Backbone as a ProteinNet text record, in pm:
[ID]
protein_1_A
[PRIMARY]
MKSRFALVALTALALAGCQKKAADSGAPTAPSTPVAAVAPPAGKQWSDVVTPTADGGMMMGNPNAPVKFVEYASFTCPHCKHFEDQAAETLKSRYIASGKVSWEFRSFLIHGPDAPITLLMNCRGPDPYFAISQQLYATQDDWLMKLVNLPKDQQTELQNMTPTNQFKRMIDVMGLYGFMAARGLPKAQADACLEDQKAIDALTAAQNNYQTRDQINSTPTFFINGQQQTDINDWTALEPRLKAAIG
[TERTIARY]
337	374	468.3	529.3	687.8	699.1	804	856.2	805.9	726.6	734.1	850.3	959.5	1088.3	1139.5	1102.9	1223.3	1200.8	1310.4	1293.8	1207.3	1110.5	1037.7	1101.4	1098.1	1141.4	1122.2	1178.8	1164.8	1062.9	1095.6	1008.7	873.8	841.2	710.7	643.1	701.8	657.1	578.3	657.3	567.8	441.6	419.4	282.4	188	256.9	141.6	43.3	-64.4	-133.3	-117.4	-261.3	-235.5	-329.2	-307.5	-376.3	-522.3	-635	-783	-876.7	-934.5	-1027.2	-1165.5	-1229.3	-1352	-1452.1	-1564.1	-1651.3	-1753.6	-1846.9	-1959.4	-1910.3	-2011.1	-2010.8	-2066.8	-2005	-2077	-2066.4	-2226.7	-2246	-2230.7	-2164.8	-2190	-2352.7	-2351.6	-2533.5	-2519.5	-2592	-2679.1	-2673.6	-2631	-2670.4	-2800.2	-2881.7	-3000.6	-3039	-2934.9	-2910.1	-2789.3	-2832	-2695.1	-2586	-2461.7	-2333.1	-2316.5	-2284.7	-2262.1	-2115.2	-2108.6	-1973.4	-1897.8	-1741.5	-1679.9	-1587.3	-1580.2	-1471.7	-1324.3	-1226.5	-1086	-1037	-927.6	-868.3	-830	-810	-806.7	-700.5	-689.8	-592	-553	-623.1	-599.4	-707.9	-676.3	-781.5	-760.7	-893.7	-855.9	-762.1	-716	-639.7	-512.3	-472.5	-341.3	-318.4	-403.6	-416.2	-383.2	-224.5	-207.1	-149.2	-193.7	-128.1	-90.3	18.4	33.8	-16.2	-96.9	-176.2	-91.9	-145	-108.5	-109.2	-169.4	-160.2	-87.1	9	126.4	101.2	-26	-55.7	-70.5	-76.4	-86.8	-248.4	-282.5	-431.3	-452.4	-525.2	-535.7	-686.7	-690.8	-846.3	-856.3	-973.1	-1052.4	-1009.4	-896.4	-893.7	-1032.6	-1122.1	-1253.1	-1369.6	-1328	-1438.5	-1527.1	-1652.5	-1760.1	-1765.8	-1691.7	-1675.6	-1520.7	-1447.4	-1344.3	-1309.6	-1230.7	-1246.8	-1071.1	-1048.3	-929.5	-877.9	-717.1	-742	-571.8	-560.7	-424.3	-421.9	-292.7	-242.4	-110.6	-71.6	88.4	138	281	300.6	326.3	359.4	384.7	275.2	124.1	32.7	2.2	-80.1	-114.3	-276	-348.6	-457.5	-488.8	-390.3	-361.4	-354.3	-253.3	-230.7	-349.9	-416.2	-588.7	-660	-700.9	-749.3	-705.5	-594.2	-507.2	-579.4	-526.6	-568.6	-738.6	-834.7	-947	-970.8	-899.7	-1002.9	-957.3	-811.6	-768	-809.9	-817.3	-853	-1014.6	-1080.9	-1233.4	-1248.8	-1173.7	-1162.8	-1144	-991.7	-982.2	-1110.8	-1127.1	-1187	-1339.8	-1409.9	-1523.1	-1582.5	-1479	-1517.9	-1420.8	-1291.1	-1183.2	-1237.5	-1250.5	-1240.3	-1387.2	-1445	-1602.7	-1564.7	-1467.1	-1439.3	-1530.5	-1587.8	-1710.5	-1632.2	-1524.5	-1424.8	-1302	-1217.1	-1076	-1049.6	-883.6	-860	-715.1	-726	-613.3	-529.4	-420.4	-357.4	-255	-278.9	-154.8	-91.6	49	111.5	127.1	88.5	52.2	155.9	287.5	372.4	373.1	316	308.4	420	515.1	653.3	747.9	873.2	980	1013	997.1	1026.7	921.2	831.3	747.3	783.5	881	945.6	1031.6	1167.8	1189.9	1154.2	1057	969.3	872.6	841.6	759.6	846.6	964.3	1054.2	1047.2	1107.3	1156.8	1001.2	881.3	778.2	750	782.4	739.1	860.2	964.6	1078.1	1052.9	1031.2	964.2	878.1	795.2	724.7	571.1	461.8	349.1	292.2	367.9	293.4	266.9	384.4	378.7	356.3	315.3	276.8	179.8	69.9	-27.7	9.1	83.1	109	235.3	321	458.6	379.4	282.1	218.6	147.6	85.9	10.1	101.6	205.3	310	406.1	440.1	472.4	405.4	252.7	161.8	160.3	168.7	131	243.6	370.4	482.4	545.3	473.7	485	538.2	463.1	532.4	676.4	707.2	852.9	931.6	960.2	1031.4	1048.2	925.2	894.2	964.3	937.3	977.1	1137.7	1216.7	1359.8	1414.1	1318.2	1351.3	1325.3	1208.6	1124.1	1262.7	1321	1389.6	1544.2	1585.4	1709.8	1792.5	1856.3	1929.3	1939.3	1956.3	1939.5	2043.9	2166	2281.3	2313.3	2213.5	2172.6	2108	2016.2	1880.9	1947.1	2025.7	2098.6	2143.2	2262.6	2342.3	2252	2118.8	2039.2	2015.5	1966.4	1913.3	2010.8	2116	2221.2	2249.1	2222.1	2277.9	2163.2	2245.3	2221.7	2044.5	1935.8	1830.6	1831.8	1937.9	1920.9	1996.3	2127.6	2167.8	2051.1	2004.1	1879.1	1807.6	1736.2	1653.6	1746.4	1871.5	1965.3	1932.6	1982.4	1990.9	1861.5	1764.1	1633.9	1562.7	1569.2	1588.2	1679.7	1787.7	1860.5	1853.6	1840.1	1768.5	1639.5	1542.1	1432.6	1401.9	1509.7	1542.4	1521.1	1448.8	1408.7	1462.5	1628.3	1667.1	1684.7	1702.9	1662.7	1505.1	1422.6	1255.6	1272.4	1307.9	1319.3	1376.1	1495.7	1584.8	1514.5	1438.6	1362.6	1254.1	1220.9	1085.1	1130.6	1267.9	1305.2	1366.5	1424.4	1492.1	1605.3	1709.2	1850.1	1882.6	1979	2040.3	2076.5	2166.4	2255.7	2109.6	2023.4	1880.2	1797.8	1802.4	1741.1	1784.8	1936.6	2062.6	2009.5	1985.3	1994.8	1850.4	1720.6	1618	1591.3	1663.5	1657.7	1739	1821.8	1913.7	1870.8	1776.4	1680.4	1619.7	1681.7	1633.4	1487.4	1511.3	1375.3	1240.2	1283.1	1184.3	1144.2	1245.9	1197.4	1109.3	1169.3	1067	918.4	924.4	779.1	709.2	769.2	719.2	683.3	755.9	702.8	599.9	615.6	477.6	343.6	358	243.5	178.5	277.5	219.7	158.6	238.3	204.2	50.3	37.5	-108.6	-192.2	-170.3	-256.1	-290	-183.2	-236.8	-332.9	-296.7	-316.1	-479.9	-471.5	-553	-667.8	-617.5	-727	-755.5	-679.6	-703.7	-683.9	-608.3	-568.5	-486.2	-511	-410.9	-407.5	-497	-471.3	-472.6	-442.8	-420.3	-526.4	-590.8	-633.6	-750.7	-777	-865.8	-905.8	-1034.9	-1101	-1209.6	-1167.8	-1288.2	-1340.9	-1483.1	-1522	-1604.3	-1539.3	-1598.4	-1569.9	-1493	-1422.3	-1477.3	-1529.3	-1624.4	-1553.6	-1502.2	-1438.5	-1570.4	-1515.2	-1567.3	-1565.2	-1541	-1497.4	-1558.1	-1443.5	-1490.6	-1507.2	-1430.6	-1453.1	-1305.8	-1266.8	-1121	-1103.8	-1226.6	-1250.4	-1299.3	-1273.7	-1317.3	-1494.9	-1535	-1665.5	-1763.7	-1698.2	-1779.9	-1816.9	-1665.8	-1633.9	-1695.4	-1706	-1821.9	-1923	-2017.3	-2150.7	-2146.3	-2039.5	-2050.2	-2006	-1901.1	-1869.3	-2029.4	-2080.8	-2194	-2315.5	-2325.6	-2431.2	-2390.8	-2235	-2176.8	-2217	-2217.8	-2232.3	-2418.1	-2475.1	-2625	-2692.3
-1941.1	-1793.5	-1765.8	-1687.6	-1623.7	-1553.7	-1527	-1480.8	-1333.1	-1229.8	-1084.1	-1043.2	-1098.7	-1009.3	-1021.6	-1056.3	-1081	-944.9	-867.8	-804.3	-801.1	-699.8	-689.4	-641.4	-676.2	-606.6	-426.9	-380.6	-247.1	-143.3	-193.1	-165.5	-178.7	-311	-368.2	-256.4	-199.3	-102.1	4	77	196.1	168.6	51.3	-28.1	-51.8	-115.3	-240.5	-132.4	-172.2	-165.2	-251.4	-249.4	-337.2	-431.3	-575.1	-683.7	-687.3	-655.6	-633.9	-775.1	-812.9	-977.7	-903.4	-951.9	-914.1	-1027.6	-966	-1053.3	-973.2	-1103	-986.2	-903	-777.3	-721.7	-755.8	-790	-774.3	-684.4	-597	-509.7	-554.1	-443.9	-492.2	-495.1	-586.4	-569.5	-456.5	-394.8	-265.6	-300.8	-216.4	-261.6	-231.4	-294.7	-310.1	-124.4	-100.7	40.5	112.1	242	316.9	304.3	264	259.2	408.1	409.3	536.5	610.3	701.1	773	680.9	732	667	820.4	847.3	948.7	926.9	983.8	920.6	952.5	899.5	917.5	1063.2	1090.2	1225.2	1295.6	1420.5	1505.7	1460.6	1342.1	1320.3	1293.3	1312.7	1246.7	1088.5	1020.5	898.6	883.6	976.6	987.3	989.7	1021.3	1032	882	773.6	653.4	528.2	520.8	425.8	282.2	182.6	55.7	-22	-113.2	-246	-373.4	-412.4	-522	-684.7	-763.9	-904.6	-961.3	-869.8	-931.8	-882.2	-774	-727.7	-548.4	-547.4	-430.9	-267.4	-156	-90.7	9.9	20.9	51.6	176.1	253.5	415.5	394.3	443.1	504.3	422.1	393.8	302.7	150.1	133.7	-1.4	-146.9	-63.9	-136.7	-72.7	-14.9	45.9	-79.3	-32	-170.7	-177.5	-89.1	-83.5	-94.5	-201.3	-233	-229.3	-154.9	-121	-125.5	-229.3	-307.8	-271.7	-240.8	-192.7	-277.1	-338.7	-421.6	-320	-263.9	-169.2	-191	-147.5	-128	1	40.6	176.3	185.6	99.8	138	138.3	93.4	93.8	224.5	267.6	373.6	392.1	266.3	257.8	302.7	251.7	277.7	426.3	500.7	648	709.3	663.1	738.2	722.5	630	617.7	715.2	677.9	813.8	921.1	983.6	1092.8	1165.1	1030.6	1069.6	1090.6	960.1	910.2	947.7	965.3	952.5	1089.1	1202.4	1308.7	1286.9	1223.8	1218.4	1095.7	985	891.7	906.3	1011.6	1066.6	1131.5	1230	1367.6	1292.8	1203.8	1189.5	1059.9	946.4	842.3	795.5	803.9	741.8	837.6	983	1089.2	1036.8	1022.1	928.2	848.9	727.3	626.5	492.3	547.5	441	329.3	367.9	290.5	299.3	186.6	170.4	141.3	224.6	171.7	115.6	-7.8	-81.1	-111.9	-48.9	-62.6	-191.5	-261.7	-391	-342.5	-356.6	-332.2	-479.9	-464.7	-594	-579.7	-650.8	-656.4	-702.8	-606.1	-590.1	-564.4	-501.4	-459.5	-458.1	-505.6	-512.1	-410	-261.3	-165.5	-186.8	-223.8	-266.3	-304.6	-429.3	-479.3	-385.4	-347.6	-216.1	-110.2	-30.2	60.9	26.4	-99.2	-180.3	-144.8	-209.3	-244.3	-114.3	-14.8	100.1	159.7	159.1	217.8	141.2	10.4	-61.1	-19.4	4.1	51.4	151.6	261.3	425.4	412.1	282.5	289.3	322.9	330	293.9	475.2	574.7	717.8	740.2	792.9	885.5	802.9	663.8	578.4	631.7	663.5	727.4	858.8	941.4	1060.8	1018	953.2	918.1	853.2	772.7	652.4	801.2	878.8	983.3	1059.6	1099.7	1158.7	1066.3	989.3	870.8	828.4	848.5	829.6	977.3	1081.9	1203.2	1207.1	1169.4	1190.7	1043.5	971.5	843.4	875.7	952.4	944.9	993.5	1095	1143.4	1036.9	965.6	857.5	745.4	690.7	530.3	579	720	709.5	730.7	760.7	731.2	592.2	488.4	343	297.8	333	298.4	339.5	421.1	490.2	485.9	385.4	315.5	303.7	329.6	274	114.4	95.5	-92.9	-116.7	-115.5	-177.9	-172.9	-55.1	-60.3	-148.2	-126.4	-267.7	-419.5	-429.7	-545	-567.9	-491.5	-470.3	-514	-405.2	-425.9	-581.4	-608.7	-782.8	-880.2	-849.7	-954.8	-917.3	-837.1	-838.1	-904.2	-918.3	-1051.5	-910.5	-1005.6	-915.3	-790.1	-831	-691.5	-593.1	-609.5	-516.8	-466.2	-516.8	-508.8	-386.9	-401.3	-332.1	-183.1	-180.7	-54.4	22.5	-47.8	6.7	95.8	-5	40.3	175.6	169.3	294.9	416.3	371.5	469.9	565.3	450	514.1	606.4	572.1	634.3	760.3	778.9	895.5	875.1	738.9	748.3	760.4	713.6	754.7	901.3	995.8	1157.8	1162.4	1088.4	1106.9	1047.8	973.3	874.9	948.1	1021.5	1097.5	1192.7	1246.3	1364.5	1366.9	1230.6	1176.8	1070.8	1112.6	1038	929.6	873.8	748.3	788	820.9	818.5	730.9	733.3	603.2	511.1	521	418.4	356.8	380.2	294.8	283.8	279.6	238.1	130.7	132.3	36.1	-95	-86.5	-155	-271.4	-153	-208.2	-303.1	-267.4	-355.7	-461.8	-443.4	-600.8	-688.2	-660.9	-723.1	-838.1	-961.3	-1094	-1109.7	-1058.9	-1116.7	-1015.8	-903.1	-788.8	-860.9	-909.9	-979.4	-1099.5	-1182.7	-1321.8	-1250.2	-1197.9	-1147.7	-1081.9	-986.4	-935.3	-1043.1	-1183.3	-1267.6	-1331.4	-1391.1	-1457.6	-1392.2	-1249.5	-1155.6	-1175.5	-1201.3	-1187	-1302.9	-1418.9	-1576.2	-1545.8	-1508	-1513.6	-1403.4	-1303.2	-1222.6	-1297.1	-1340.6	-1485.7	-1587.9	-1649.5	-1794.4	-1787.9	-1711.4	-1706.3	-1618.2	-1506.1	-1341.7	-1385	-1462.4	-1458.3	-1333	-1266.8	-1135.3	-1169	-1085.7	-1106.8	-970.5	-836	-751	-636.7	-515	-366.6	-274.2	-170.9	-211.1	-307.1	-377.2	-448.9	-426.5	-424.5	-352	-458	-473.7	-546.1	-464.9	-472.2	-398.1	-526.8	-515.5	-649.2	-758.9	-796.4	-909.2	-955.7	-842.8	-893	-801.6	-897.7	-819.8	-763.3	-612.6	-559.2	-559.4	-704.6	-687	-621.6	-614.5	-480.8	-358.2	-325.9	-182.6	-143.2	-60.7	12	162.7	234.5	385.5	399.1	537.8	593.1	600.9	664	673.9	581.5	436.7	317.2	283.4	288.6	209.9	327.6	458.7	528.2	462.4	440.5	384.9	284.3	220.7	55.9	109.9	194.3	238.7	298.2	385.2	454.2	347.7	229.5	135.7	82.4	46.1	-22.5	35	138.1	235.8	244.6	257.7	305.5	422.4
-901.1	-973.2	-904.2	-1002.2	-983.9	-856	-788.5	-691	-710.1	-609.3	-624.1	-578	-571.9	-511.7	-652.8	-758.8	-889.3	-943.5	-949	-1054.8	-1189.2	-1186.8	-1333.5	-1409.8	-1556.4	-1671.7	-1637.9	-1675.7	-1604	-1749.1	-1861.6	-1975.3	-1964.8	-1884.7	-1899.2	-1775.2	-1698	-1609.3	-1620.6	-1758.5	-1829.1	-1861.2	-1905.5	-2001.3	-1900	-1769.1	-1649.5	-1618.8	-1584.4	-1523	-1375.4	-1288.4	-1192	-1204.3	-1254.5	-1314.8	-1232.2	-1311.6	-1235.3	-1294.1	-1191	-1282.9	-1222	-1311.4	-1307.7	-1241.2	-1166.7	-1084.5	-1019.6	-990.5	-905.9	-813.1	-811.2	-684.6	-567.5	-421.7	-327.8	-201.4	-217.7	-157.6	-1.7	107.8	272.8	257.8	404.4	447.9	537	514.5	641.3	772.8	887.3	1000.5	1058.9	1175.2	1203.9	1258.6	1287.6	1351.5	1286.4	1268.7	1231.1	1330.6	1241.3	1379.6	1432.9	1604.1	1627.8	1607.8	1612	1603.8	1769.3	1742.8	1876.6	1883.2	2015.9	2036.2	2060.1	2004.3	1965.5	2125.4	2127.7	2292.5	2330.3	2395.1	2451.3	2425.8	2336.3	2301.7	2158.2	2086.2	1953.6	1868	1757.2	1626	1589.1	1567.8	1522.2	1399.7	1290.3	1206.3	1282.5	1404.9	1455.9	1476.2	1500.3	1596.8	1448.9	1477.1	1360.9	1413.8	1388.7	1472.5	1335.8	1348.1	1298.7	1330.9	1200.1	1217	1208.6	1239.3	1290.7	1112.9	1043.8	870.3	788.9	889.3	795.3	750.2	805.1	720.8	832.4	805	882.4	894	1030.1	1090.4	1137.9	1031.9	1077.8	1130.3	1259.1	1348.4	1465.4	1509.5	1580.6	1523	1674	1652.1	1621.8	1712.8	1759.2	1680.4	1582.3	1460.8	1434.7	1428.7	1358.9	1237	1147.7	1015.2	987	935.4	900.9	771.5	708	585	568.1	460.6	406.4	256.8	254.3	115.4	62.7	-47.1	-69.4	-197.7	-172.3	-244	-310.9	-441.5	-430.6	-442.9	-401.3	-423.7	-549.3	-658	-779.9	-894.9	-811.9	-927.4	-946.1	-1083.7	-1095.3	-1086.4	-1087.9	-996	-871.1	-787.6	-651.3	-615.9	-693.7	-703.2	-688.7	-809.3	-830.7	-701	-650.3	-541.6	-425	-407.6	-281.6	-320.3	-426.7	-479	-419.9	-487.5	-486.1	-302.8	-293.8	-191.7	-1.1	-17.1	137.4	221.5	191	262.8	322.1	229.8	288.8	356.3	331.4	407	557.3	548.1	715	798.8	685	728.5	779.5	713.2	680.1	792.6	741.2	785.1	958.1	927.7	1002.6	1122.2	1109.7	1216	1284.2	1287.8	1343.7	1426.9	1415.1	1473.2	1470.4	1310.7	1295.2	1216.7	1113	1026.1	1045	1052.3	1056.6	897	879.3	746.7	740.5	698.4	727	558.6	539.2	409.2	415.7	310.2	318.3	183.6	186.6	84.3	14.1	-137.2	-229.6	-309.5	-366.4	-392.8	-562.7	-631.8	-779.1	-918.8	-886.2	-893	-845.1	-901.1	-816	-736.9	-735.4	-659	-545.8	-538.8	-444.7	-314.8	-332.5	-214.8	-115.9	-155.5	-68.2	-32.7	-118.1	-62	51	91.8	128.3	265.4	254.6	374.9	431.2	374.2	443.1	494.5	443.7	500.1	612	603.1	756.6	862.6	801	906.5	951.3	915.2	954.7	1027.8	1058.9	1148.7	1149.5	1216.5	1242.6	1200.1	1317.8	1299.6	1193.1	1104.3	985.8	861.5	868.7	765.9	660.2	694.6	626.5	538	607.7	558.6	447.6	504.8	352.5	244.5	269.5	173.3	62.4	139.5	48	-56.1	65.6	-35.5	-168.6	-101.6	-235.5	-370.4	-329.5	-423.2	-517.8	-423.9	-519.3	-600.7	-556.5	-655.7	-706.1	-758.7	-815.5	-961.5	-1028.3	-1148.6	-1141.3	-1060.1	-1082.2	-1056.6	-913	-872.3	-978.6	-989.1	-1069.6	-1243.4	-1279.6	-1393.4	-1432.7	-1303.1	-1327.3	-1296.7	-1256.9	-1261.9	-1443.5	-1441.8	-1631.8	-1722.1	-1667.5	-1809.3	-1760.4	-1667.8	-1675	-1819.1	-1824	-1981	-1949.4	-2072.7	-2108.1	-2050.8	-2025.4	-1997.5	-1801.5	-1750.9	-1612.3	-1570.4	-1690.5	-1616.1	-1615.5	-1724.8	-1692.3	-1595.3	-1573.2	-1414.2	-1307.6	-1290.4	-1157.4	-1176.4	-1283.6	-1269.9	-1228.1	-1244.3	-1236.2	-1074.2	-996.7	-867.1	-781	-639.8	-533.4	-505.1	-448.2	-417.8	-344.2	-232	-127.7	-185.2	-297	-352.7	-466.5	-512.4	-624.6	-539.4	-425.1	-323.2	-291	-268.9	-265.9	-371.2	-489.6	-579.6	-657.5	-644.9	-714.1	-625.1	-455.6	-413.6	-427.5	-477.8	-510.6	-667.8	-726.5	-855.6	-888.6	-787.7	-785.6	-671.9	-634.1	-553.9	-408.6	-375.4	-235.6	-118.3	-122.3	-16.9	43.9	-21.9	3.4	64	-17.4	7.9	164.9	212	329.7	432.8	406	516.4	539.4	452.6	496.8	584.7	582.5	678.6	802.1	840.2	953.2	924.6	775.2	806.2	707.2	799.1	750.6	659.7	533.8	450	520.7	630	723.9	756.6	850.5	859.8	756.2	653.3	539.9	494.2	475.8	436.9	549.9	652.6	766.9	723.2	697.6	699	542.5	448.6	328.7	346	439.9	472.5	541	636.1	775.6	699.2	761.5	667	706.6	885.1	957.7	878	828.8	808.4	647.2	588.2	431.5	433	558.9	586.1	603.8	680.4	754.9	625.1	552.4	441.6	328.5	295.3	207.7	268.3	405.6	451.5	459.2	450.7	445.9	281.8	202	58.9	23	93.9	50.7	106.3	204.6	326.1	236.9	157	45.8	-48.3	-118.2	-225	-239.8	-129	-109.9	-21	101.1	185.1	120.4	93.8	65.3	-118.2	-155	-295.2	-342	-358.7	-398.6	-523.5	-632.2	-743.4	-812.9	-736.3	-832.1	-749.2	-759.6	-697	-737.2	-684.5	-537	-503.9	-400.9	-402.5	-235.7	-249.2	-130.8	-33.1	64.3	159.3	271.3	286.7	409.2	488.4	627.7	741.3	670.3	598.8	603.6	430.1	362.7	240.2	109.7	24.7	-87.6	-170.8	-201.2	-314	-440.4	-466.4	-620.6	-735.5	-833.4	-956	-949.3	-792.3	-769.1	-732.8	-818.5	-783.7	-757.7	-753.6	-727.5	-612.4	-531.5	-458.9	-480.7	-611.5	-657.2	-619.9	-660.5	-653.9	-525.4	-444.5	-302.2	-216.8	-217.2	-100.5	-69.1	-154.6	-152.2	-73.9	-81.6	9.5	160.8	184.3	329.7	388.9	341.1	350.8	392.9	315	314.3	477.8	485.1	602.2	740.9	728.4	849.8	872.1	769	795.4	835.3
[MASK]
+++++++++++++++++++++++++++++++++++++++++++++++++++++++++++++++++++++++++++++++++++++++++++++++++++++++++++++++++++++++++++++++++++++++++++++++++++++++++++++++++++++++++++++++++++++++++++++++++++++++++++++++++++++++++++++++++++++++++++++++++++++++

């Protein structure tokens, strides 16, 4: 498979969905007894607890929650934006808040801009991760179309840049330097993050695992307690699966 760090043709971004594969759905097994609520740490809500995971994701909620929800998503994917718009607040208030469910977000690189955006999100750190993610999805059409509408000569120039300079140029064109600076990541720090080879290598390793070990080739893709919820890509279809897993 072609490297996901390669810059995709920007005109294709305007038309691309996020590749979906059809398969039989796998409903989670209901527990023998309903899952009990778990109190959060003193002075906190579970939605305040965000931790990096060994698989390169960010997890919100009770790290020991008996129901583990994992989402593979692309920041540039319109289907993922739709899911975020539908699901984020209900996930937090109804499921994460109870301590019964944790939500792990794993960034899956579908389009060229996903790589630098993910590097900046990881660099900003866990505490604001889900809040900033929600804000990115809410404004996705605005910043992504700036890149899609880049004049052809500038597209060609961008494609001929080194990967690090591509990252910086894409972030600049999309206006995300200012977006991230307003959320605690100034430009100098953002540039250092985009140049961090150790972080790039970790992101590459995570993507390889997602593709080969987890067999991910589309976004959004969901797992509940290690079981892929295939052929489901919106909250209306997914929520009954979470309810079933809780019992």
